[in-house]
XYZ file of C-alpha atoms in Angstrom:
777
model
C 9.946 -4.380 -8.999
C 13.595 -5.169 -9.473
C 14.216 -2.575 -6.704
C 11.785 -4.421 -4.504
C 13.547 -7.598 -5.350
C 16.928 -6.209 -4.428
C 15.739 -4.793 -1.163
C 14.454 -8.325 -0.257
C 17.729 -10.177 -1.440
C 19.893 -7.372 0.941
C 17.528 -8.323 3.887
C 17.672 -11.958 2.961
C 21.567 -11.824 3.030
C 21.578 -9.911 6.110
C 19.443 -12.377 7.750
C 21.617 -15.265 6.106
C 24.504 -13.694 7.695
C 23.178 -13.515 11.147
C 22.159 -17.024 11.040
C 25.761 -18.013 9.958
C 27.026 -16.201 12.807
C 24.689 -17.841 15.079
C 25.400 -21.362 13.496
C 29.223 -20.415 13.732
C 29.090 -19.618 17.495
C 26.992 -22.952 18.234
C 29.813 -24.900 16.231
C 32.679 -23.166 18.247
C 30.965 -24.080 21.282
C 30.358 -27.690 20.476
C 34.069 -28.110 19.643
C 35.315 -26.421 22.696
C 33.082 -28.995 24.497
C 34.735 -31.686 22.880
C 38.386 -30.440 23.750
C 37.083 -29.724 27.154
C 36.012 -33.325 27.437
C 39.156 -34.912 25.969
C 41.755 -32.576 27.933
C 39.698 -31.871 31.324
C 40.557 -28.210 30.559
C 38.379 -24.805 31.040
C 36.337 -23.224 28.046
C 39.194 -20.526 27.460
C 41.915 -23.034 27.497
C 39.674 -25.256 25.019
C 39.635 -22.083 22.610
C 43.116 -21.477 23.166
C 44.032 -24.991 22.013
C 41.525 -24.815 19.286
C 43.294 -21.716 17.997
C 46.816 -23.108 18.380
C 45.621 -26.155 16.383
C 44.455 -24.082 13.718
C 47.582 -21.949 13.386
C 49.628 -24.985 13.584
C 47.830 -26.749 10.604
C 47.132 -23.241 8.917
C 43.832 -23.532 9.016
C 40.843 -21.436 10.168
C 39.347 -21.649 13.450
C 36.020 -22.792 11.976
C 37.909 -25.725 10.122
C 39.601 -26.555 12.938
C 36.475 -26.702 14.757
C 34.598 -29.257 12.155
C 37.862 -31.241 12.477
C 37.704 -31.575 16.199
C 33.827 -32.463 16.005
C 34.455 -35.175 13.599
C 37.750 -36.626 15.372
C 39.776 -34.925 18.231
C 42.960 -35.873 16.277
C 43.655 -35.426 12.430
C 43.407 -38.231 10.323
C 46.726 -39.648 9.198
C 47.898 -38.536 5.741
C 48.247 -41.437 3.230
C 51.621 -42.824 3.432
C 51.601 -43.580 -0.379
C 50.685 -40.368 -1.387
C 54.071 -38.582 -2.456
C 52.873 -35.084 -1.247
C 55.057 -32.990 0.487
C 55.221 -32.714 4.390
C 54.003 -29.031 4.691
C 51.113 -27.481 3.315
C 51.613 -25.370 0.408
C 52.191 -21.576 1.061
C 49.175 -19.496 0.812
C 48.922 -17.337 -2.297
C 47.298 -14.133 -2.942
C 43.683 -14.689 -3.893
C 43.502 -15.727 -7.753
C 41.600 -18.218 -9.826
C 43.303 -21.329 -9.454
C 44.468 -23.549 -12.657
C 42.380 -26.665 -13.295
C 44.485 -28.832 -10.927
C 45.444 -26.054 -8.492
C 43.357 -25.707 -5.318
C 42.344 -22.000 -4.203
C 43.697 -21.502 -0.623
C 40.304 -20.175 0.641
C 38.266 -23.068 -0.777
C 38.282 -24.799 2.593
C 37.550 -21.650 4.283
C 34.392 -21.413 2.121
C 33.571 -25.054 2.488
C 33.474 -24.650 6.253
C 31.223 -21.681 6.248
C 28.999 -23.327 3.423
C 28.636 -26.462 6.100
C 26.921 -24.302 8.483
C 23.801 -24.479 6.777
C 23.785 -28.332 5.585
C 21.088 -30.274 7.777
C 21.180 -33.561 6.377
C 23.650 -35.977 4.254
C 21.651 -34.982 1.118
C 22.265 -31.629 1.579
C 26.033 -32.173 2.477
C 26.189 -33.925 -0.882
C 24.879 -31.290 -3.027
C 27.121 -28.588 -0.859
C 30.033 -30.641 -1.412
C 29.210 -31.074 -5.447
C 28.647 -27.414 -5.812
C 32.265 -26.418 -4.289
C 34.065 -29.550 -5.352
C 33.111 -29.143 -9.203
C 35.199 -26.115 -9.796
C 38.044 -26.949 -7.515
C 38.899 -30.749 -8.312
C 36.643 -31.534 -11.183
C 33.932 -33.580 -9.328
C 30.839 -34.610 -11.239
C 29.135 -36.819 -8.783
C 29.517 -37.651 -4.954
C 28.282 -40.403 -2.855
C 28.080 -40.701 0.844
C 28.019 -44.303 2.367
C 27.514 -45.263 6.004
C 28.421 -48.361 7.582
C 25.656 -50.274 8.950
C 25.764 -52.332 12.115
C 25.857 -55.853 10.165
C 29.098 -54.502 8.237
C 27.296 -53.309 5.027
C 26.771 -50.037 3.632
C 23.667 -47.643 3.152
C 23.541 -44.693 0.666
C 22.704 -41.625 2.763
C 23.367 -39.132 0.462
C 24.082 -38.287 -3.494
C 24.312 -35.662 -5.840
C 24.835 -35.922 -9.509
C 23.696 -39.426 -10.142
C 20.328 -40.490 -11.234
C 17.921 -41.899 -9.065
C 17.816 -45.482 -10.730
C 21.607 -45.651 -10.026
C 20.918 -44.348 -6.392
C 18.237 -47.269 -5.935
C 20.665 -49.695 -7.079
C 23.394 -48.914 -4.509
C 20.840 -47.820 -1.654
C 22.465 -51.010 0.187
C 25.644 -52.701 -0.161
C 26.174 -56.114 1.494
C 29.504 -56.573 3.250
C 31.381 -58.364 0.576
C 34.877 -57.860 -1.027
C 35.618 -55.757 -4.224
C 33.932 -52.622 -2.718
C 35.990 -49.709 -2.887
C 34.088 -47.849 -0.221
C 34.294 -50.906 2.114
C 37.923 -51.216 1.451
C 38.485 -47.462 2.218
C 36.715 -48.042 5.562
C 38.230 -51.274 6.754
C 41.838 -49.922 5.991
C 41.173 -46.344 7.370
C 42.941 -44.964 4.178
C 41.726 -43.214 1.084
C 41.548 -45.027 -2.198
C 42.377 -43.537 -5.384
C 40.925 -45.360 -8.521
C 42.860 -43.455 -11.441
C 42.992 -46.534 -13.835
C 39.787 -47.890 -14.942
C 40.738 -51.082 -16.534
C 43.180 -51.967 -13.414
C 40.766 -50.923 -10.689
C 38.002 -52.973 -12.285
C 39.805 -56.053 -11.841
C 40.117 -55.254 -8.164
C 36.843 -53.461 -7.428
C 33.075 -53.475 -8.756
C 32.988 -50.049 -10.197
C 29.666 -47.866 -9.825
C 28.426 -46.668 -13.065
C 25.990 -47.459 -15.786
C 28.253 -47.740 -17.799
C 31.352 -47.652 -15.177
C 33.310 -45.456 -17.901
C 31.147 -42.554 -17.418
C 33.480 -41.784 -14.418
C 37.042 -42.937 -15.616
C 38.545 -41.578 -12.386
C 37.116 -41.589 -8.557
C 38.386 -41.569 -4.975
C 36.967 -43.032 -1.743
C 37.695 -41.320 1.519
C 37.129 -42.492 4.971
C 35.568 -40.231 7.428
C 35.790 -40.722 11.123
C 32.655 -39.821 12.936
C 32.951 -42.201 16.138
C 35.705 -44.219 17.380
C 36.456 -45.523 13.766
C 35.746 -44.405 10.270
C 32.186 -45.457 9.503
C 31.397 -43.354 6.641
C 32.823 -43.132 3.310
C 32.818 -40.171 0.765
C 32.862 -41.014 -2.763
C 34.125 -38.370 -5.350
C 33.360 -39.375 -9.034
C 35.081 -37.543 -11.967
C 34.223 -37.576 -15.386
C 37.872 -36.868 -16.657
C 40.519 -39.105 -16.650
C 44.172 -39.236 -15.047
C 45.171 -39.124 -11.558
C 44.611 -37.049 -8.675
C 47.392 -34.572 -8.169
C 49.048 -34.330 -5.008
C 47.423 -30.961 -4.001
C 43.770 -32.294 -4.800
C 44.429 -35.626 -2.638
C 45.465 -33.222 0.298
C 42.490 -30.881 -0.541
C 40.060 -34.124 -0.601
C 41.475 -35.504 2.672
C 41.094 -31.966 4.545
C 37.586 -31.956 2.981
C 36.950 -35.418 4.544
C 38.152 -33.995 7.828
C 35.485 -31.118 7.606
C 32.803 -33.327 6.651
C 33.275 -35.734 9.961
C 32.048 -32.568 12.148
C 28.692 -32.222 10.176
C 28.198 -35.940 9.939
C 28.781 -36.323 13.504
C 26.213 -33.548 14.618
C 23.010 -34.939 12.385
C 23.792 -38.809 12.143
C 24.231 -40.579 9.260
C 20.792 -41.713 8.248
C 19.428 -40.661 4.926
C 17.817 -37.320 4.622
C 14.353 -36.509 3.939
C 12.616 -37.906 0.848
C 12.195 -34.557 -0.553
C 15.448 -33.888 -1.560
C 15.258 -37.144 -3.791
C 12.245 -36.012 -5.154
C 13.864 -32.450 -6.176
C 16.591 -34.022 -7.900
C 14.039 -36.160 -9.750
C 11.905 -33.421 -10.653
C 14.810 -31.393 -11.538
C 15.839 -34.030 -13.721
C 12.335 -33.771 -15.586
C 12.028 -30.220 -15.475
C 15.201 -29.669 -17.254
C 13.621 -31.312 -20.218
C 10.302 -29.214 -20.171
C 9.601 -26.022 -22.124
C 7.318 -24.553 -19.947
C 7.827 -22.405 -16.672
C 7.540 -24.428 -13.526
C 9.234 -24.681 -10.067
C 9.073 -27.168 -7.201
C 8.674 -25.442 -3.811
C 9.281 -26.831 -0.363
C 7.470 -24.731 2.604
C 9.537 -22.909 5.118
C 7.727 -22.666 8.150
C 8.323 -20.763 11.621
C 8.579 -22.184 15.047
C 4.656 -21.893 15.425
C 4.251 -23.757 12.139
C 2.961 -21.207 9.644
C 4.246 -21.340 6.478
C 6.224 -18.150 6.104
C 7.993 -18.789 2.427
C 9.058 -21.526 0.353
C 12.225 -22.661 -1.041
C 12.643 -22.984 -5.035
C 14.019 -27.067 -5.061
C 14.061 -27.143 -8.732
C 13.037 -25.075 -11.603
C 12.876 -25.239 -15.558
C 15.523 -23.177 -17.652
C 12.762 -21.000 -19.210
C 11.574 -20.039 -15.419
C 12.918 -16.495 -14.513
C 12.076 -14.073 -11.938
C 11.870 -10.592 -11.715
C 15.418 -9.693 -11.930
C 16.328 -12.169 -14.794
C 17.568 -15.232 -12.600
C 16.525 -18.405 -14.160
C 16.689 -22.200 -14.081
C 19.097 -23.595 -11.699
C 20.237 -20.346 -10.494
C 16.782 -19.951 -8.775
C 17.351 -23.335 -6.869
C 17.995 -22.595 -3.170
C 16.457 -19.179 -3.415
C 13.347 -18.013 -1.448
C 10.005 -17.799 -3.290
C 9.294 -14.168 -2.265
C 12.826 -13.328 -2.742
C 12.395 -14.463 -6.521
C 8.856 -13.303 -6.938
C 7.999 -10.563 -4.113
C 4.769 -9.391 -5.536
C 3.188 -12.787 -5.019
C 2.793 -11.984 -1.390
C -0.277 -9.853 -2.321
C -1.848 -11.943 -4.745
C -4.538 -14.620 -4.622
C -1.688 -17.053 -6.042
C -0.058 -17.009 -2.252
C -3.407 -17.761 -0.900
C -3.982 -20.698 -3.366
C -0.341 -22.067 -2.623
C -1.422 -22.319 1.030
C -4.747 -23.817 0.286
C -3.080 -26.769 -2.042
C -0.682 -27.440 0.694
C -3.580 -27.559 3.356
C -5.108 -30.180 1.268
C -6.934 -28.606 -1.749
C -6.681 -30.731 -4.850
C -5.236 -27.909 -7.212
C -5.315 -24.348 -7.677
C -5.646 -21.957 -11.171
C -5.373 -18.423 -10.985
C -7.273 -16.099 -13.299
C -4.919 -14.311 -16.312
C -2.680 -11.805 -14.782
C -0.001 -9.481 -15.969
C 3.450 -9.879 -15.127
C 6.778 -8.066 -15.947
C 9.658 -10.443 -16.846
C 13.180 -10.178 -17.976
C 13.759 -11.654 -21.200
C 16.861 -11.590 -22.598
C 18.008 -8.480 -20.541
C 14.930 -6.596 -21.657
C 11.871 -6.249 -19.432
C 8.434 -6.901 -21.075
C 4.951 -7.284 -20.202
C 3.048 -10.397 -20.758
C -0.056 -12.277 -19.422
C 0.099 -15.359 -17.496
C -2.149 -18.082 -15.704
C -0.639 -20.126 -12.855
C -1.513 -23.494 -11.734
C -0.560 -25.208 -8.543
C -0.670 -28.998 -7.414
C 0.610 -31.188 -4.526
C 3.667 -33.102 -4.824
C 4.693 -35.203 -1.618
C 5.409 -32.240 0.979
C 5.735 -29.638 -1.602
C 4.079 -27.961 -4.565
C 4.727 -27.635 -7.823
C 4.036 -24.038 -9.445
C 3.823 -23.791 -13.228
C 2.998 -20.619 -15.412
C 1.360 -20.747 -18.724
C 2.068 -17.614 -21.090
C -0.739 -16.611 -23.245
C -0.386 -16.073 -26.854
C -1.548 -12.857 -28.473
C -4.935 -14.521 -29.799
C -5.650 -15.395 -25.904
C -4.815 -12.068 -25.031
C -7.222 -10.358 -27.821
C -9.976 -12.592 -26.454
C -9.535 -11.695 -23.039
C -9.634 -7.880 -23.758
C -12.602 -8.483 -25.649
C -14.370 -10.195 -22.740
C -12.992 -7.398 -20.606
C -14.277 -4.679 -22.750
C -17.804 -6.249 -22.852
C -17.791 -6.719 -18.984
C -16.534 -3.238 -18.327
C -18.563 -1.502 -20.740
C -21.744 -3.835 -20.036
C -22.457 -4.662 -23.533
C -22.286 -7.500 -25.656
C -22.217 -8.338 -29.446
C -25.138 -10.249 -31.450
C -25.559 -11.166 -34.893
C -28.569 -12.624 -36.772
C -28.699 -14.536 -39.926
C -31.899 -13.368 -41.918
C -32.183 -16.222 -44.204
C -31.935 -19.155 -41.823
C -33.231 -17.056 -38.644
C -30.433 -18.194 -36.490
C -28.352 -15.711 -33.992
C -25.465 -15.911 -31.962
C -24.753 -13.764 -28.971
C -22.142 -12.966 -26.331
C -22.408 -14.400 -22.753
C -22.837 -10.622 -21.738
C -26.112 -10.303 -24.127
C -27.605 -12.998 -22.110
C -26.646 -11.339 -18.761
C -28.173 -8.099 -19.702
C -31.360 -9.559 -21.200
C -31.501 -11.727 -18.254
C -32.191 -14.698 -20.379
C -30.986 -18.378 -19.556
C -28.323 -19.307 -22.408
C -30.119 -22.634 -22.575
C -33.075 -21.258 -23.719
C -30.877 -19.663 -26.901
C -30.855 -16.541 -29.023
C -34.147 -14.619 -29.266
C -34.956 -14.300 -32.911
C -34.712 -10.659 -34.307
C -38.407 -10.236 -35.184
C -39.276 -11.273 -31.805
C -36.988 -8.670 -29.848
C -39.469 -5.953 -29.819
C -42.251 -7.411 -27.422
C -39.397 -7.807 -24.935
C -39.476 -4.106 -24.281
C -41.915 -1.803 -22.561
C -45.479 -1.532 -23.933
C -44.488 2.445 -24.867
C -41.061 1.247 -26.306
C -42.418 -1.421 -28.503
C -43.580 0.901 -31.415
C -39.878 2.395 -31.969
C -38.016 -0.231 -31.528
C -40.262 -2.507 -34.011
C -39.725 0.283 -36.555
C -35.994 0.360 -36.181
C -35.664 -3.243 -36.834
C -38.150 -3.348 -39.550
C -36.227 -0.469 -41.391
C -32.937 -2.431 -40.535
C -34.300 -5.744 -42.170
C -36.147 -4.542 -45.143
C -33.972 -1.464 -46.250
C -30.669 -2.310 -44.567
C -30.924 1.243 -42.353
C -28.598 0.917 -39.341
C -30.405 1.888 -36.047
C -29.684 3.233 -32.949
C -32.547 3.058 -30.611
C -32.758 3.021 -26.711
C -35.684 0.861 -25.273
C -36.567 -0.417 -21.848
C -37.263 -3.604 -20.349
C -38.448 -5.382 -17.028
C -36.268 -7.383 -14.998
C -35.909 -9.037 -11.662
C -34.052 -5.771 -10.288
C -36.416 -3.332 -12.014
C -36.665 -1.260 -15.173
C -33.430 -1.673 -17.068
C -32.565 1.199 -19.872
C -30.774 -0.444 -22.954
C -29.650 0.712 -26.233
C -29.475 -1.242 -29.374
C -26.859 -0.330 -32.353
C -27.106 -2.453 -35.526
C -26.076 -2.387 -38.899
C -27.186 -4.932 -41.808
C -24.682 -6.797 -44.495
C -26.021 -6.954 -47.813
C -25.683 -9.227 -50.722
C -24.542 -8.208 -54.035
C -28.157 -7.173 -54.983
C -28.351 -4.859 -51.740
C -30.493 -7.059 -50.143
C -29.899 -7.681 -46.080
C -28.706 -11.322 -45.303
C -27.000 -10.444 -41.715
C -27.577 -8.009 -38.840
C -24.492 -7.280 -36.686
C -24.681 -4.860 -33.405
C -24.435 -4.782 -29.936
C -26.671 -4.392 -27.021
C -25.718 -1.879 -24.374
C -27.044 -1.685 -20.467
C -27.125 2.176 -19.904
C -29.357 1.961 -16.560
C -26.796 3.394 -14.461
C -25.929 6.258 -16.624
C -29.661 6.802 -17.170
C -30.317 6.685 -13.724
C -27.499 9.245 -12.950
C -28.938 11.582 -15.734
C -32.362 11.442 -14.309
C -31.053 12.052 -10.478
C -28.987 14.919 -12.006
C -32.062 16.501 -13.521
C -34.031 16.078 -10.313
C -31.297 17.546 -8.408
C -31.088 20.765 -10.952
C -34.901 21.229 -10.437
C -34.628 21.177 -6.922
C -31.702 23.252 -6.548
C -33.555 26.026 -8.878
C -36.826 25.652 -6.570
C -34.616 26.375 -3.640
C -32.779 29.025 -5.364
C -36.165 30.781 -5.999
C -37.409 30.687 -2.615
C -34.238 31.729 -1.228
C -34.300 34.879 -3.722
C -37.896 35.346 -2.574
C -36.950 35.158 0.992
C -33.892 37.412 0.563
C -36.083 39.870 -1.326
C -38.778 40.100 1.405
C -35.856 40.039 4.166
C -34.372 42.748 2.524
C -37.191 45.079 2.237
C -38.346 44.333 5.658
C -34.861 45.464 7.027
C -35.000 48.553 4.812
C -38.443 49.119 6.618
C -37.333 48.523 9.933
C -33.978 49.908 10.078
C -33.925 53.118 7.885
C -30.406 54.226 7.155
C -29.640 58.156 7.480
C -27.957 59.468 4.502
C -26.307 62.045 6.215
C -24.419 62.255 9.789
C -26.775 63.176 12.639
C -26.437 65.349 15.600
C -27.354 63.836 18.954
C -26.968 65.438 22.114
C -24.260 67.852 21.061
C -22.318 64.808 19.448
C -21.682 64.043 15.647
C -22.777 60.422 14.565
C -22.038 58.830 11.485
C -23.622 55.559 10.638
C -22.513 52.645 8.046
C -24.418 49.576 7.226
C -22.948 47.094 4.921
C -24.736 44.059 3.812
C -22.470 41.010 2.728
C -20.797 40.938 -0.504
C -22.144 37.483 -1.192
C -25.152 34.975 -0.439
C -28.783 35.113 -0.654
C -29.574 35.663 2.982
C -30.148 38.895 4.672
C -27.857 39.234 8.150
C -29.063 40.277 11.490
C -26.635 43.297 12.391
C -28.471 46.397 13.350
C -28.082 49.613 15.210
C -30.232 52.329 17.032
C -28.981 55.974 17.718
C -31.626 58.098 19.178
C -31.883 61.098 21.583
C -33.815 60.669 24.721
C -36.437 62.946 26.173
C -34.151 64.151 28.946
C -31.639 65.152 26.388
C -29.378 62.242 26.614
C -28.424 59.692 23.566
C -28.900 56.171 23.252
C -26.289 53.930 21.112
C -27.071 50.301 20.511
C -25.229 48.017 17.952
C -26.173 44.475 17.824
C -25.832 41.269 15.863
C -28.286 38.453 15.836
C -26.797 34.506 15.019
C -28.016 33.535 11.485
C -29.502 34.689 8.369
C -33.004 35.429 6.781
C -36.149 36.100 7.978
C -35.604 34.755 11.356
C -32.472 37.067 11.972
C -34.520 39.814 10.879
C -37.520 39.183 13.050
C -35.116 38.610 16.221
C -33.406 41.852 15.158
C -36.623 43.930 15.039
C -37.645 42.724 18.306
C -34.470 43.409 20.303
C -34.127 46.727 18.535
C -37.454 48.070 19.383
C -37.839 46.629 22.837
C -34.098 47.853 23.817
C -35.272 51.474 23.046
C -38.443 51.110 24.785
C -37.033 49.853 28.043
C -34.069 52.586 28.328
C -36.862 55.331 27.378
C -39.191 53.832 30.086
C -36.379 54.204 32.526
C -34.827 50.989 32.556
C -31.057 50.602 33.373
C -28.590 49.429 30.959
C -27.934 46.246 32.708
C -31.674 45.767 33.510
C -32.437 46.208 29.594
C -29.834 43.615 28.725
C -31.229 41.086 31.295
C -34.903 41.411 30.049
C -33.980 41.244 26.569
C -31.891 37.912 27.339
C -35.388 36.586 28.920
C -37.428 37.775 25.898
C -34.947 35.989 23.275
C -35.020 32.955 25.418
C -38.804 32.737 25.071
C -39.055 33.906 21.543
C -40.240 31.626 18.703
C -36.599 30.418 18.259
C -35.411 28.941 21.388
C -31.794 28.413 19.980
C -31.374 31.874 18.842
C -28.633 34.062 20.517
C -27.187 37.738 20.109
C -24.599 39.971 21.097
C -25.345 43.660 21.865
C -23.805 46.752 23.135
C -25.800 49.436 24.946
C -24.878 52.749 25.722
C -26.121 55.998 27.238
C -24.408 59.293 26.716
C -24.832 62.031 29.283
C -24.420 65.344 27.686
C -24.186 67.335 30.892
C -21.364 65.582 32.022
C -19.976 64.077 28.835
C -20.188 60.638 30.454
C -20.588 57.697 28.292
C -22.384 54.598 30.428
C -22.264 51.360 28.457
C -23.010 47.440 29.117
C -22.584 44.745 26.601
C -23.377 41.128 26.134
C -20.801 39.062 24.340
C -19.845 41.895 21.917
C -16.606 43.268 20.862
C -15.410 46.525 22.925
C -15.897 50.189 21.664
C -12.624 51.724 20.356
C -11.715 55.307 21.650
C -9.561 57.317 19.640
C -7.877 60.255 21.382
C -4.926 62.428 20.774
C -3.843 60.331 17.934
C -3.677 56.999 20.004
C -6.423 54.364 19.820
C -7.355 51.983 22.782
C -10.066 49.713 23.396
C -12.567 50.487 26.559
C -12.245 47.938 29.038
C -15.376 45.429 28.723
C -17.590 45.044 31.779
C -18.983 41.656 32.424
C -21.441 40.311 30.176
C -22.657 37.259 28.669
C -24.081 36.352 25.044
C -27.942 36.822 25.079
C -30.039 33.832 24.793
C -26.930 31.579 26.301
C -28.755 31.007 29.974
C -31.649 31.563 32.150
C -30.281 34.030 34.644
C -26.951 35.991 33.334
C -25.271 38.586 35.239
C -24.439 42.121 33.333
C -22.458 44.970 34.647
C -22.050 48.437 33.408
C -18.825 50.886 32.680
C -18.477 54.433 32.135
C -16.296 56.655 30.105
C -15.644 60.821 30.273
C -15.636 61.858 26.727
C -13.018 65.078 25.992
C -13.511 67.437 22.884
C -11.942 65.915 19.735
C -12.533 62.171 20.892
C -13.791 59.742 18.489
C -15.875 56.486 19.793
C -16.625 53.461 17.454
C -19.315 51.066 18.143
C -19.283 48.369 15.513
C -20.153 44.395 14.859
C -17.660 42.044 14.338
C -17.863 41.784 10.582
C -15.446 44.763 10.499
C -12.522 43.031 12.521
C -13.170 39.115 11.296
C -11.495 37.649 8.335
C -11.645 33.907 7.502
C -7.968 33.113 7.610
C -6.881 35.113 11.055
C -8.182 35.513 14.599
C -10.451 38.198 15.770
C -7.524 39.339 17.930
C -5.575 40.234 14.638
C -8.404 42.137 13.335
C -8.816 43.995 16.362
C -5.149 45.134 16.071
C -5.658 46.166 12.748
C -8.866 48.190 13.403
C -6.855 50.127 16.170
C -3.713 50.676 13.806
C -5.933 52.064 10.973
C -7.819 54.359 13.626
C -4.829 55.600 15.031
C -3.009 56.422 11.738
C -6.240 58.466 10.331
C -6.051 60.539 13.619
C -2.599 61.760 13.195
C -3.315 63.175 9.398
C -6.767 64.595 9.838
C -10.119 63.685 10.777
C -11.192 61.015 8.357
C -14.558 60.197 7.133
C -16.080 56.728 7.971
C -16.128 55.585 4.404
C -12.438 55.834 4.191
C -11.859 53.827 7.404
C -14.405 51.075 6.118
C -12.429 50.750 2.786
C -9.279 50.219 4.568
C -10.607 47.679 6.881
C -12.653 45.730 4.524
C -10.882 45.735 1.150
C -12.229 43.229 -1.596
C -11.980 40.104 0.677
C -15.452 38.287 1.328
C -16.920 39.264 4.614
C -20.092 39.082 7.097
C -22.545 42.284 7.247
C -21.183 45.109 8.981
C -22.867 47.897 10.891
C -20.471 50.680 12.579
C -21.727 53.936 14.686
C -18.676 56.460 14.479
C -19.447 59.084 17.620
C -17.175 62.208 17.444
C -16.962 65.129 20.059
C -16.779 68.322 18.336
C -13.664 70.314 19.431
C -15.831 73.390 19.053
C -18.705 72.858 21.217
C -20.752 75.094 19.034
C -20.131 72.688 15.992
């Protein structure tokens, strides 16, 4: 939170810097306009003139702009002041002595004046900066009225009662501020006894400020604003202090001229009054003024006043918070209900009180977590936000309430002598009983349960009351939401003779837990049932597959070829796959080779496999071409009992006299030919997946085999892995087959073990066809 606060503070500082830069530019442009109007020159010449005047007077350009906005000619120096003709030379930056003025003070003041918007803001700004420089303890700003009197337009450091007393001053003699305006010269009141004979001194009592100064400020054709500096110290104003205050009066002419001399908003006066009250309060509270965007939306609040015990996330407290943004001090509030509460009260709601919440605070340099409640009320156009910290007993009670709510349980006691009982609010909620009806006596508790649970609950309560035996008994009740599962745990408190006199315990709602347990049991039963069905289906499908697809134990000889056959079911799962093969010798001496893969598993896949296997053999034996057989098999699969079924297949016929292999395929991986130590895939003829569309087109291809050739027909389970593409698997199969061909003719088992390894896989079916080198073999 502290890091977040520092980020917000940096962003706020950057925004203030940009606003100050914009305000500086605005002041410079207004001052240039004033010089242009006086001298009739161009903007560039006006800026050069301002720069020349600033250098001649050893002032900054911003200071000269403020002076030019107040009056185009600097006010004359007090002739009675024995100050030197030249300004003191600038010294290296250092902390000034009590009566020595920091040369950079006017520069800092000129930048601070960019932010003031009312005479009250100006008074507070001046007091903050003049207090360390000249020892100022209070400040007053009087404006001359058309009738010749004075009006207090701004003040800081004086009480509201004194401000009300001096709000309006009639045009009478003996008023130092009027005298300074009439003479156009400062009035330095440094001897309280002598000055009291000439002027009516402000103060209750006047001795509160033994020295004071009144300086005229020219904002028009003549001096019409008097600036009063009141000090608690005795003694005269030094020449440097007088020179500094005269320069300050010149600087103030510009801001007073830009926003007029009428009184500022009453919120400032209210802030001073509230600050006076808050200084004496032992609670955490702040006065907030809303800050609105151009559209009128509240973007933030400004802290106008704060009690001394109020601290933010980084340890700033009391008056250090005044002037800061609310979200800068407490950024976490932006996402809390407290922010919405502040907006609601500002919109007209009477007040807002928050729920207890935890907050990390810096106390004496140590971060600690405490529990608070907040309250917001309206004060004029602002808000008063206060926090109440809960003591440990309140926190303990809140924790007990949280435990009961989160655990959905409540405590209960019964006095066995009087029959009276006491329940927490959560017990009334669990039993859905109106608290106005009171506590149910312990003997009358069993009838609340379901009929079948009454005997067990009554027996447990009876043992508890008669013999003091603790009980832990479940029971059920009927509520508006249905049956509720409860648990009662109780123990007895006995007297000196061992007779039970009081019962303590709790009632807990276990409906959610019990419902979850019942649902889990039902789910386990359903899973066991489904597992049994799947196991039975797998067993039937496996036996049917073994009957329909007998696997030879030794390689077979077909049309002069050596054919090795392998079928490996999947390593896991309860379902049987749809991979199949067929290798037979036709009546004319040729050989038929088929490898197929039906989508899906289980009985449906086995049925589709049997349908395709026997139909394909029958079609080729009766003289059908390979492509014609695929077209008819496609139509057969489309009109089978599973209209969404599909299958891939490679269908090949080996003509022994010509050693020519003719083949066609339907969406199946291509055969792999290994010859002279090199492996390559045969180029696939066009052929679409079986069951994909009504009228697919199929083409045939052929390959002439040579002695020593090896041809592999296989299903995709041999080359597919879950973590890679099928192209990578095809490359691996070709590499393995080529490597084994360079050493010696390898059995099919070794190729399969190299390809499959121990990873999880699908069903695999392979026909390994080899052309003997010796035709007699």
